[in-house]
C-alpha angles and dihedrals in degrees: 000000000000090000091060124092114270094253090053091047090052092051092046091052091049095045095045097054108128091006136099115242108229096178149335124211139171115228142170116239118180090339095309130108114245134170123226118212114195114199140178109216122180091336098313134090124255120181125185137187116219125191123224090265090059097255118143103233101173138013128193113192127184116235143172123255091246090060093062122101109257098252091048092048091049093052095045092049089048091051091048094053105164092347125102123250103228100174136018126188138173115224115214130187124179091004095301131098108249101172147351126235128203132187110214123194119203112178107313095338127090126194136178124230126190123205128186123234091267093055098259118141113245109217123229103049 
């Protein structure tokens, strides 16, 4: 954390209160430097991207299937078919959930599906 800009350090300290820091990394997203903060909060993972000004630009938070809105759950279960849902996350930008991501394992293969807040499949994942 000490290698991050002061604004990023401040945000990381605020966001990690009561959580365990699993990792911190510096990445390039769309040509811009961002910092990823990986946390463990109350037994589930929560990862966030923070820009160089210290703004949280994206949050991925692990969740259980029963926490999903009904249309989202229906679509993810449909996409899973006979496969097993191994990971579920909400994706938030600007403080609001914009999508849900699921990792589905069928046999030896895993794939990721992304569904919007209304339960519609988002192509490309």
